[in-house]
């Protein structure tokens, strides 16, 4: 479910239904499974980028209801530099992708951990972050107010440590 599906012109509704079925089946097999999903990476224009953008927007909008953590791999690479054939990542591109996946897969769910993050262009160090499946990160109320965020608002967050 990614570049090939978008490039082959599979209808958006089919891709979304297939993804939802995949998550449902995984949860049925193991209700405690932590599912971390990467957005589809951009390409250098040789595939259906509009379809990829639509799919990524759907993933981001439905992460909470699906109970998955979304990793923004689409923001991790520069297609002009990090793809050797316009679709597949170079070694350096793969390393950039791994760096955004590793924190998401290793954070303890439902526990507060000390972290430094960059959100809204500002750095924050706190012990009050709660990482939960689906919701991603619950920000402390002080930071939510300071940044002028609204409940349920999706923001880009960069884990710095």
Short mmCIF file of C-alpha atoms in Angstrom, two decimals, residues 34-42 60 69-78 82 89 91-107 117-118 131 136-137 156-161:
data_model
loop_
_atom_site.label_atom_id
_atom_site.label_comp_id
_atom_site.label_asym_id
_atom_site.label_seq_id
_atom_site.Cartn_x
_atom_site.Cartn_y
_atom_site.Cartn_z
CA UNK A 34 1.93 -1.35 18.29
CA UNK A 35 1.57 -0.35 14.66
CA UNK A 36 3.88 2.30 13.25
CA UNK A 37 3.21 3.35 9.66
CA UNK A 38 5.26 5.59 7.41
CA UNK A 39 3.70 8.01 5.01
CA UNK A 40 4.49 7.34 1.37
CA UNK A 41 7.64 9.15 0.33
CA UNK A 42 7.63 11.72 -2.44
CA UNK A 60 -2.79 11.59 8.78
CA UNK A 69 1.33 5.93 14.92
CA UNK A 70 2.22 7.76 11.72
CA UNK A 71 5.85 8.55 10.90
CA UNK A 72 6.32 11.40 8.43
CA UNK A 73 8.74 9.70 6.04
CA UNK A 74 7.41 12.04 3.35
CA UNK A 75 9.19 14.89 5.17
CA UNK A 76 12.39 12.96 5.86
CA UNK A 77 13.89 12.91 2.40
CA UNK A 78 14.58 15.17 -0.56
CA UNK A 82 17.84 10.87 -1.69
CA UNK A 89 16.03 5.65 -1.56
CA UNK A 91 21.79 4.58 1.31
CA UNK A 92 21.68 8.13 2.68
CA UNK A 93 17.94 8.34 2.03
CA UNK A 94 17.40 5.04 3.83
CA UNK A 95 19.36 6.34 6.81
CA UNK A 96 17.17 9.47 6.95
CA UNK A 97 14.04 7.29 6.91
CA UNK A 98 15.41 5.05 9.66
CA UNK A 99 16.12 8.08 11.85
CA UNK A 100 12.45 9.11 11.81
CA UNK A 101 11.18 5.56 12.35
CA UNK A 102 13.44 4.56 15.23
CA UNK A 103 12.04 6.97 17.85
CA UNK A 104 8.43 6.10 16.98
CA UNK A 105 9.08 2.40 17.42
CA UNK A 106 10.97 2.69 20.67
CA UNK A 107 8.86 5.10 22.71
CA UNK A 117 11.21 17.92 20.87
CA UNK A 118 10.80 20.60 18.29
CA UNK A 131 3.05 8.54 24.06
CA UNK A 136 0.85 9.75 18.87
CA UNK A 137 1.89 12.29 21.47
CA UNK A 156 4.76 18.07 12.96
CA UNK A 157 6.92 17.04 15.89
CA UNK A 158 10.62 16.28 15.72
CA UNK A 159 12.11 14.12 18.46
CA UNK A 160 15.52 15.57 19.33
CA UNK A 161 16.61 13.11 22.04
#
